Short mmCIF file of C-alpha atoms in Angstrom, two decimals:
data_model
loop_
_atom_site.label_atom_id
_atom_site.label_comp_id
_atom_site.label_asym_id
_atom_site.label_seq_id
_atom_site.Cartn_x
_atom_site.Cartn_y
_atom_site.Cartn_z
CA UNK R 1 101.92 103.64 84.55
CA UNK R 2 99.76 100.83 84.18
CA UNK R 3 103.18 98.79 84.97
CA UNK R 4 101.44 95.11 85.89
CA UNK R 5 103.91 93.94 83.04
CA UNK R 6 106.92 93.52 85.48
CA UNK R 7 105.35 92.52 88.59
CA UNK R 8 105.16 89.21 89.75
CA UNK R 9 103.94 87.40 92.92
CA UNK R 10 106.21 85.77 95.30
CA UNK R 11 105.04 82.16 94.50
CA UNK R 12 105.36 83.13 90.53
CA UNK R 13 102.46 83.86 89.60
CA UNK R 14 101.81 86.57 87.09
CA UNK R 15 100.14 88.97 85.98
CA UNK R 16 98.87 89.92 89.46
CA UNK R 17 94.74 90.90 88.75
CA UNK R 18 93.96 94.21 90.06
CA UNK R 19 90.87 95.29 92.27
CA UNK R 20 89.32 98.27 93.33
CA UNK R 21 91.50 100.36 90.76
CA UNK R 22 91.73 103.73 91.77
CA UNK R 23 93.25 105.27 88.34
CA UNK R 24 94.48 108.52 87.05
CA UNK R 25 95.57 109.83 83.72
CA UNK R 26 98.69 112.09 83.62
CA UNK R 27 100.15 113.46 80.59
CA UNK R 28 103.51 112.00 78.89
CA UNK R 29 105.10 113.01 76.42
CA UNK R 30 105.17 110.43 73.01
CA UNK R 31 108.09 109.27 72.24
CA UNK R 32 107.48 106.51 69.07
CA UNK R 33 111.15 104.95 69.38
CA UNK R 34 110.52 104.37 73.09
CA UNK R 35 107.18 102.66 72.27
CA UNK R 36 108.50 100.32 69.90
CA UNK R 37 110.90 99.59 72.11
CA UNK R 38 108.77 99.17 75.31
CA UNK R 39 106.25 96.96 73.66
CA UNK R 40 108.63 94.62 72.69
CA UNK R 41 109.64 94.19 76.22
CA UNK R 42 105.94 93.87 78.10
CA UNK R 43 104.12 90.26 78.05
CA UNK R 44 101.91 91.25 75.68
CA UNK R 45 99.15 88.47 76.77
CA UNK R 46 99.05 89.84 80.59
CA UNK R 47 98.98 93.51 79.37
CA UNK R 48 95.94 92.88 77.34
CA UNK R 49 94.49 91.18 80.40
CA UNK R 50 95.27 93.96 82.60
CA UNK R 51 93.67 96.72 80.26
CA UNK R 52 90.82 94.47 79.53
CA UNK R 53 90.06 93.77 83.22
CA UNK R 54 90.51 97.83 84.22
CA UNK R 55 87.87 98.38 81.66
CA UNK R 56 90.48 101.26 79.30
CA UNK R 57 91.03 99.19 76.42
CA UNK R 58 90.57 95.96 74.14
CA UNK R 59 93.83 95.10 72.76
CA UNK R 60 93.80 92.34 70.00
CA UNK R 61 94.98 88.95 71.58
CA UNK R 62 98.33 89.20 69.20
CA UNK R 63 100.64 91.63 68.71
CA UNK R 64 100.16 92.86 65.36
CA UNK R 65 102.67 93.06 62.50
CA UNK R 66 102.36 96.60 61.47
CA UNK R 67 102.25 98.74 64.20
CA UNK R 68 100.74 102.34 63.06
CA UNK R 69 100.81 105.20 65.18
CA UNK R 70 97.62 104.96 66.36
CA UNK R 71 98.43 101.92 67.99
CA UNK R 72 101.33 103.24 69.10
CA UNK R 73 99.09 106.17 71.17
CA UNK R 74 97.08 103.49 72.48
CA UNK R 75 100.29 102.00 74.13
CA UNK R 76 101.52 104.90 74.91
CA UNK R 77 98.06 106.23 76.68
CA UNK R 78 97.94 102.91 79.09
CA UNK R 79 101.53 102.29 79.55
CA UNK R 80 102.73 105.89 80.48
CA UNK R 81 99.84 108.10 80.92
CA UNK R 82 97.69 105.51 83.14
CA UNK R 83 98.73 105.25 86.71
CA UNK R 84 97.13 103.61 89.46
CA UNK R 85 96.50 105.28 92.38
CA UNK R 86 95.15 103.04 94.77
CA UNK R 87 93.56 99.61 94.19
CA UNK R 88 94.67 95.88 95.44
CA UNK R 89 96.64 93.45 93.37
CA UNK R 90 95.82 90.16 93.93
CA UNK R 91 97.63 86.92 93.03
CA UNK R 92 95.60 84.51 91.22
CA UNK R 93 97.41 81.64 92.64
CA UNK R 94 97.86 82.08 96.02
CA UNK R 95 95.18 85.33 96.63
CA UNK R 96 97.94 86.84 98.52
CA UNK R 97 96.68 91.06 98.47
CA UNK R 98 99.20 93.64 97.79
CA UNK R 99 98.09 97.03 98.83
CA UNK R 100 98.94 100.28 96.43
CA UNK R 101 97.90 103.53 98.14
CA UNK R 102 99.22 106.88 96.90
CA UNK R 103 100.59 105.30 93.95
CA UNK R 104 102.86 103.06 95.58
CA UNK R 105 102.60 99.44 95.74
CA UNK R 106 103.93 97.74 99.05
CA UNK R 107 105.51 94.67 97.71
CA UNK R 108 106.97 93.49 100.86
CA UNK R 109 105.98 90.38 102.71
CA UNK R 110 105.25 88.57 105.87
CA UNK R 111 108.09 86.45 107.27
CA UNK R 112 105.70 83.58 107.11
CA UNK R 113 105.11 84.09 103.81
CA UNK R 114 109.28 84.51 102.34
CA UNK U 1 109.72 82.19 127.66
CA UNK U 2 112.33 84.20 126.38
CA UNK U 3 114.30 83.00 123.21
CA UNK U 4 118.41 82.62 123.88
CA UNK U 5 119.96 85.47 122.75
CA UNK U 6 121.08 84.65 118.93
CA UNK U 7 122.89 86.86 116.04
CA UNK U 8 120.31 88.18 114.18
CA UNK U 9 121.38 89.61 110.99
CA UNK U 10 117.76 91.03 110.01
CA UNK U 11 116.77 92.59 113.31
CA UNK U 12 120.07 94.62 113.29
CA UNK U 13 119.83 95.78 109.56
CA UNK U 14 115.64 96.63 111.01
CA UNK U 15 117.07 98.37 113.78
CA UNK U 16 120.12 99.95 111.87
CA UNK U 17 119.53 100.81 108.40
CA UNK U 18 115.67 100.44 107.80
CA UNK U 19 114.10 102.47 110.91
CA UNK U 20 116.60 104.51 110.46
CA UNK U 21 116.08 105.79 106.49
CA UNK U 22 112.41 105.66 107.26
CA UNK U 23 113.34 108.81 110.37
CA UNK U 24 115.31 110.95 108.49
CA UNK U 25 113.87 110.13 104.98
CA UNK U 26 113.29 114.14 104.19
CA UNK U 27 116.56 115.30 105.52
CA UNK U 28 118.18 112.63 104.04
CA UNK U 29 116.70 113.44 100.75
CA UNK U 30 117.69 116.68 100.69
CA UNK U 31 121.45 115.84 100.91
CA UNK U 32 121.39 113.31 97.74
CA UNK U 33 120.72 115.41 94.46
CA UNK U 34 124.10 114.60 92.46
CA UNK U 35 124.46 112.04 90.31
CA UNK U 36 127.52 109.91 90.73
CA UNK U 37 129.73 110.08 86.85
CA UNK U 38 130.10 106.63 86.72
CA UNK U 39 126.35 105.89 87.18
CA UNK U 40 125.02 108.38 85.16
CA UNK U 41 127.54 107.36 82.22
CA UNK U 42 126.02 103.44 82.62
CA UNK U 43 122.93 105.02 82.43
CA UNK U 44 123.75 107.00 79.23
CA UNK U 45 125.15 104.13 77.77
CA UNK U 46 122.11 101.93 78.35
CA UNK U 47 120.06 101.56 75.07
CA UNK U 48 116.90 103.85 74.80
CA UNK U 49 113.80 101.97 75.67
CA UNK U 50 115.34 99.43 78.16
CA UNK U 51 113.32 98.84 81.26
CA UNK U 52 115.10 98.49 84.07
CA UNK U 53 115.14 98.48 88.05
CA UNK U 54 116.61 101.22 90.64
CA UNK U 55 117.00 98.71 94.13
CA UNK U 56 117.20 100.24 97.06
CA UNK U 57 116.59 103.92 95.26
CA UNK U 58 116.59 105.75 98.06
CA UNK U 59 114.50 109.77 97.14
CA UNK U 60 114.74 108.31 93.34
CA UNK U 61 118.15 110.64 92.37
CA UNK U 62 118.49 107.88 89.63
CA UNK U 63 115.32 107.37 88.22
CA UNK U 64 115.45 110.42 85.98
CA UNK U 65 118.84 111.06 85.18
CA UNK U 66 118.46 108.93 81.83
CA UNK U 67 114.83 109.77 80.30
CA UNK U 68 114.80 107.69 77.34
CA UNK U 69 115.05 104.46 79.72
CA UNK U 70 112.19 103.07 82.17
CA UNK U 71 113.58 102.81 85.27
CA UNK U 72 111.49 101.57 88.46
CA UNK U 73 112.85 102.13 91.96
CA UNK U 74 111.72 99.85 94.97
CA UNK U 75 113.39 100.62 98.40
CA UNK U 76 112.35 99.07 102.06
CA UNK U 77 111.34 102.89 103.43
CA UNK U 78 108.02 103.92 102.43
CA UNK U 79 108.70 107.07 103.31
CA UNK U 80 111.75 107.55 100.77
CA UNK U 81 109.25 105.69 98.05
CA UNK U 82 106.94 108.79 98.92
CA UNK U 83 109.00 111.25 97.86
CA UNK U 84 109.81 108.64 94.41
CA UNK U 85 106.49 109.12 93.78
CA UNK U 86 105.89 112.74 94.48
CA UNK U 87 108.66 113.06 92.23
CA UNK U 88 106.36 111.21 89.55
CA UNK U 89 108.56 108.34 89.35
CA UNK U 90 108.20 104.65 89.28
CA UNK U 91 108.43 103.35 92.81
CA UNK U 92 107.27 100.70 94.97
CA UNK U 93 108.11 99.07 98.48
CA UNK U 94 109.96 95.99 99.12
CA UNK U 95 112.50 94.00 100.17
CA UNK U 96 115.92 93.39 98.02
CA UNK U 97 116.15 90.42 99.04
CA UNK U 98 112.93 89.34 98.05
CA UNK U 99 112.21 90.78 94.42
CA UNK U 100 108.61 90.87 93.03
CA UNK U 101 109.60 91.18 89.75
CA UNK U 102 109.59 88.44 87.27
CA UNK U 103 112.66 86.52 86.50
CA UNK U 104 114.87 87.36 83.65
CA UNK U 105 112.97 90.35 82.50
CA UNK U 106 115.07 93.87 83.32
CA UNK U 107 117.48 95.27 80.57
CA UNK U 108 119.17 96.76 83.56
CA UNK U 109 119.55 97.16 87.44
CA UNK U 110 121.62 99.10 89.43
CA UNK U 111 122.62 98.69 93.28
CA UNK U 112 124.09 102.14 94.53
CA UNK U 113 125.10 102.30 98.11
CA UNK U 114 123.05 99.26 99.04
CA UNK U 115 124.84 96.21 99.24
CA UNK U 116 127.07 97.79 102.34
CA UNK U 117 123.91 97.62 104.50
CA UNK U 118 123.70 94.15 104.52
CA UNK U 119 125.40 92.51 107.70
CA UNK U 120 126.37 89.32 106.46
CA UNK U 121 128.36 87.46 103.23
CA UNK U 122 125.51 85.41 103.21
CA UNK U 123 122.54 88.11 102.87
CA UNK U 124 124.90 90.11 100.65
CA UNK U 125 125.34 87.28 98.24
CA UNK U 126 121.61 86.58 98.46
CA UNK U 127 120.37 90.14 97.21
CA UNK U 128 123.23 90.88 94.37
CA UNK U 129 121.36 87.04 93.58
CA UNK U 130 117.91 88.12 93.65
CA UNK U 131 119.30 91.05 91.58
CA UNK U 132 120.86 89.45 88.59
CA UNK U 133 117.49 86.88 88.58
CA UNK U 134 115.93 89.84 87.44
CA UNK U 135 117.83 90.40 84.61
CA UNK U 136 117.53 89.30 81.21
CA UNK U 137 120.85 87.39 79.67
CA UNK U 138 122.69 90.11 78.09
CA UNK U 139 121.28 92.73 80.91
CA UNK U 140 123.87 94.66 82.76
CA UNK U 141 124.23 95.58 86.07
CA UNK U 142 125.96 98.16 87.93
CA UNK U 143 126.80 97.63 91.96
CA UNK U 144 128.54 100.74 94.17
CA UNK U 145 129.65 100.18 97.42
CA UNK U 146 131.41 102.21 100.11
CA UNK U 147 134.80 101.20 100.43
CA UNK U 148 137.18 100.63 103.30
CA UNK U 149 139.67 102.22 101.64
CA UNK U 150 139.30 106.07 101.60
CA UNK U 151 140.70 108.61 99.59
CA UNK U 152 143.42 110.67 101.06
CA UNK U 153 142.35 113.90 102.57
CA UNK U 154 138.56 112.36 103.66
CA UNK U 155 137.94 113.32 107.24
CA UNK U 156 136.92 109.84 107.76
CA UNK U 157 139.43 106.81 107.93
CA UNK U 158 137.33 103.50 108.60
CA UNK U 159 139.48 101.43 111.22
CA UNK U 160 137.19 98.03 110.58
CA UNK U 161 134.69 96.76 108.17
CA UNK U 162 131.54 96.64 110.04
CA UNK U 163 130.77 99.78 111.61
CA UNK U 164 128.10 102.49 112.62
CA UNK U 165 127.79 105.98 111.03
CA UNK U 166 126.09 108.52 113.23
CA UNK U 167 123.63 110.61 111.08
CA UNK U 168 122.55 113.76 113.01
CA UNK U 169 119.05 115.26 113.05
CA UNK U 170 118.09 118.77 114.24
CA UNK U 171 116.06 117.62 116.67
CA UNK U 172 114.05 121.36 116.73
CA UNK U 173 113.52 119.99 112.89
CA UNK U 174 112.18 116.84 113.97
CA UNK U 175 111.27 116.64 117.55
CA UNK U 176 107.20 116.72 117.74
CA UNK U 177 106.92 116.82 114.20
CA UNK U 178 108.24 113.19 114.00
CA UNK U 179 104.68 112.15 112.95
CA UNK U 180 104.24 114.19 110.70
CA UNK U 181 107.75 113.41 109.08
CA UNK U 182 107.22 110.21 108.65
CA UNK U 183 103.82 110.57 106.99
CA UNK U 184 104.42 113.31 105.00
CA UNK U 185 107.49 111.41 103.42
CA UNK U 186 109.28 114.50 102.19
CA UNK U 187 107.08 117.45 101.77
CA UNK U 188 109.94 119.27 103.88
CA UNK U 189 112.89 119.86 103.03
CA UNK U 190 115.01 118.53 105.36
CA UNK U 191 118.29 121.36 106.70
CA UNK U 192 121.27 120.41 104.61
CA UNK U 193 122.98 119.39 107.65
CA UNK U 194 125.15 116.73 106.62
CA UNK U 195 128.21 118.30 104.58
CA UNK U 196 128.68 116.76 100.84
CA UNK U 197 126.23 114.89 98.87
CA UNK U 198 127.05 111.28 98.25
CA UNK U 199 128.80 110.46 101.71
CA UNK U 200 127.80 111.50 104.92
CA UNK U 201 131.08 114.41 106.30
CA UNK U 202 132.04 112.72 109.34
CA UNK U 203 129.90 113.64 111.70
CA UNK U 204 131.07 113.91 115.18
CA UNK U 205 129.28 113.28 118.14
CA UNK U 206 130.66 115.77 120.84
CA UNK U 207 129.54 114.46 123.90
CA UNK U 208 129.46 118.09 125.64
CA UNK U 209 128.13 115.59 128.71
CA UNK U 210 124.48 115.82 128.13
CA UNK U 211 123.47 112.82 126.32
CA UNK U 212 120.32 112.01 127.64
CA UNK U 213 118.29 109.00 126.45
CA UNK U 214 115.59 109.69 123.57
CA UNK U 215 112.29 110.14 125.00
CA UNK U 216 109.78 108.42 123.46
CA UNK U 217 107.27 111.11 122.44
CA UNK U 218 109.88 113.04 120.71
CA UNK U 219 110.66 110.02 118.36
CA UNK U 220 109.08 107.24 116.28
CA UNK U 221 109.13 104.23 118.53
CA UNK U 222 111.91 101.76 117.28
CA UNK U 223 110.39 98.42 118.41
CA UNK U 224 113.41 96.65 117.49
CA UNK U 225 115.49 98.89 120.06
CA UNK U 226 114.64 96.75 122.32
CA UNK U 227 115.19 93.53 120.92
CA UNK U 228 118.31 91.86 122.84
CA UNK U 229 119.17 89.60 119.51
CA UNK U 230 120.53 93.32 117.73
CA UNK U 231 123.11 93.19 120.62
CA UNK U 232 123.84 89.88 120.53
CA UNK U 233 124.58 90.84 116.23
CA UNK U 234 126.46 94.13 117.28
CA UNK U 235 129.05 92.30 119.58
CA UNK U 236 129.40 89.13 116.91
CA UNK U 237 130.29 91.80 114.72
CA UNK U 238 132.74 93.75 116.85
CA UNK U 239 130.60 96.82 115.80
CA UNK U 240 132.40 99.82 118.24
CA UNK U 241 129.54 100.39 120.13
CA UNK U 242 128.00 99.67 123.50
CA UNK U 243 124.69 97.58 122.42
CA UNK U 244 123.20 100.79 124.88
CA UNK U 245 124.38 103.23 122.19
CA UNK U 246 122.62 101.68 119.25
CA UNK U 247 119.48 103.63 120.61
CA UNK U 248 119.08 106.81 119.03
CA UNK U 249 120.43 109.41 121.35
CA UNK U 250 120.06 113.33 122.01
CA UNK U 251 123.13 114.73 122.13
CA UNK U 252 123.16 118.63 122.99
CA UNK U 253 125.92 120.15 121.21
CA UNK U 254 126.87 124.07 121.05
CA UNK U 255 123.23 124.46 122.11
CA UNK U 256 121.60 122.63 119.66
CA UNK U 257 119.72 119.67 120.07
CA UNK U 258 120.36 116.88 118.13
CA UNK U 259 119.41 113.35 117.41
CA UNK U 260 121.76 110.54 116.56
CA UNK U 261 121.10 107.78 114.61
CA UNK U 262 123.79 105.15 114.26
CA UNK U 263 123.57 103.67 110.50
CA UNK U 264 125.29 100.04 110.30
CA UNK U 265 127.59 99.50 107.21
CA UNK U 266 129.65 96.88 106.12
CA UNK U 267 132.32 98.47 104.10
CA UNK U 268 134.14 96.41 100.93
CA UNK U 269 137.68 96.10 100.66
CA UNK U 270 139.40 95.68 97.72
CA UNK U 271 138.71 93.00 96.12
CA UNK U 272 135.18 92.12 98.56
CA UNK U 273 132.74 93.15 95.68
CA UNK U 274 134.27 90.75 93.52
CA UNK U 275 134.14 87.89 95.89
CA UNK U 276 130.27 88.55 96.22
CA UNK U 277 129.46 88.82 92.46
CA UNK U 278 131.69 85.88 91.92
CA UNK U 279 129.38 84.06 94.83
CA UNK U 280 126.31 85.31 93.31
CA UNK U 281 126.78 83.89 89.83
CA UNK U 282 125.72 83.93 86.34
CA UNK U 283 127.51 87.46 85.86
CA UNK U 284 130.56 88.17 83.96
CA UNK U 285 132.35 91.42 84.99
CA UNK U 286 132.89 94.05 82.25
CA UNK U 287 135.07 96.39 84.70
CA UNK U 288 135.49 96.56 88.43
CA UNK U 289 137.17 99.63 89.76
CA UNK U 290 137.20 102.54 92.67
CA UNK U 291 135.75 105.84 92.29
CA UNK U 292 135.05 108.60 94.98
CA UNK U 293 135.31 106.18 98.32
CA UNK U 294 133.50 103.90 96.20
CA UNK U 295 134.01 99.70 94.74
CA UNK U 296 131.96 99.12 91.58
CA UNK U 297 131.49 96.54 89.38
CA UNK U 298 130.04 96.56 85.94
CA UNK U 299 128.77 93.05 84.80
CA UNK U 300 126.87 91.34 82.33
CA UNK U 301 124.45 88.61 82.53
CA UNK U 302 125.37 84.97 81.31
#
């Protein structure tokens, strides 16, 4: 799950920018209620950068009114069925690296850095 | 020049809770597949669609139960996260007391069997804090903790509130495959060794008079075992142990080898879980009540 939505730096900066994106596509089932629901809880702005920047998608810059369901696949295709396997996520503000290998993020940081 | 010896709350919990999880991750794994009631009905209950946060999710029992929500687990051993993911959940690794998740932004978090690892007021007050940042006004959350209070007929009858629970390990299970435990994260399925799911049975140590001192090439090296500041922290607590027993120990017992790992705790008397959430602020409690050797409180973010 591309889940860059709900993860912020330390020293609040957000959305972390991803490098070196290992990604793979697994298959989820579509569930339109859930959608609806989940996209009203993502910062749209910073998920549109994220897709952008990971070269899957070009989401328009707003939200739009009517959401069909082939928008609603879109979402559902990068949110759910997009995971990253490996890659480095970077903090724009203080270029702090966090490291995501087999699909896990390590999150945790350096005494110095707490 | 060596520092004085002071209490130091983090090296124990290292020593104590964290290098412990991360040894017996698989076998520890294999003992939690139940969902508690009480969580899985505030799971139910949860709208469908929320997002929300599993902290300190141990092998991920929770992040499934309730399909129609999001939930992402985080927990400080990477090898418990591994077995989150193979699982195909949400997971990452970090620190409870240090979130990296925005403020305000989960519908939901729970806390199960967490909080009691903490070995002060202070650091418990500071992660149920870092919790309810997390969560958007109106969120709920849901914090279990082992109580001091135990239900008649349990074989185990805490005597004070900080203690250490030995967890035993097969040590023909884990001795020279210790490596390979910890990388593999859970690929083996650990013996079911440890009696009902949810609480570890009371497992006694019989010391048949060969206790012999862990050798180092049989288990992951503990660096913090050696750290004198975990027994300065284990005799300001009045923890019941000799600071020499906090080392993992093999204890041969009806011919079997096994390893011991003491696992600190803090358990919550009545009333303790309140006095924490109250400390934390910005929750209101919905219900606060005991279940299965359990405190819980249900609140609600201001």
């Amino acid at each position: 799950m591309l889940m860059c939505h709900v993860k912020g730096c330390s020293t609040d900066n957000f959305p972390l920018r991803i490098e070196d994106a290992e990604m793979e596509q697994v298959e989820v089932e579509f569930n339109e209620d859930f959608c609806r629901r989940l996209i009203n809880k993502i910062d749209w702005p910073a998920f549109v950068q994220t897709a952008f920047a990971l070269g899957l998608d070009q989401l328009p810059a707003a939200l739009p009114d009517d959401l069909d369901e082939e928008f609603l696949q879109r979402i559902h295709k990068l949110a759910l069925e997009t995971k990253l396997k490996a890659g480095r996520m970077v903090c724009n503000g203080c270029k702090h690296v966090y490291l995501i290998t087999d699909g896990i993020p390590n999150m945790l940081l350096q005494e110095t850095e707490v | 020049m060596q520092p004085d010896q002071t209490v130091d709350y983090e090296a124990l919990e290292r020593t104590h809770v964290q290098s412990v999880y991360q040894a017996i991750a698989p076998h520890f794994s294999a003992t939690r597949y139940k969902p508690w009631p009480v969580v899985e009905d505030f799971l139910g209950a949860i709208p469908d669609g929320s997002i929300g946060a599993d902290v300190g999710c141990g092998n991920g029992k929770y992040l499934g139960v309730n399909p129609k929500l999001l939930t992402i687990g985080s927990d400080m051993s990477s090898n418990l996260v591994g077995i989150c993911a193979q699982r195909g959940f949400e997971a990452m690794v970090c620190d409870n007391l240090h979130l990296p998740y925005r403020t305000n932004c989960f519908d939901f978090v729970i806390s199960i069997a967490v909080i009691h690892h903490f070995s002060s007021f202070e650091r418990r007050v500071a992660a149920v804090k870092e919790l309810v940042r997390t969560i958007r006004p109106g969120g709920k959350i849901l914090i279990f903790v082992w109580a001091l209070e135990q239900e008649d007929g349990s074989k185990r009858k805490f005597e004070k509130q900080d203690v250490f629970v030995p967890w035993n390990l097969d040590a023909k299970t884990f001795a020279g495959k210790s490596k390979s435990v910890a990388a593999n994260g859970g690929r083996r399925k650990g013996k079911k060794n440890q009696g009902q799911d949810g609480q570890d049975s009371a497992a006694v140590v019989e010391d048949k008079g060969d206790t012999k001192e862990v050798d180092s090439a049989t288990t992951p090296s503990s660096p913090e075992v050696a750290n004198p500041n975990v027994a300065k922290t284990i005799e300001a607590l009045s923890l019941e142990s000799n600071p020499e027993d906090a080392a993992p120990k093999v204890v041969v017992k009806s011919g079997n080898e096994n390893i011991v790992y003491q696992r600190y705790y803090h358990v919550f008397v009545k009333g303790e879980l309140d006095q924490v959430v109250e400390a934390a602020g910005s929750l209101d409690v919905n219900k606060s009540g005991y279940d299965r050797d359990n405190w819980y409180i249900i609140a609600t973010k201001k």
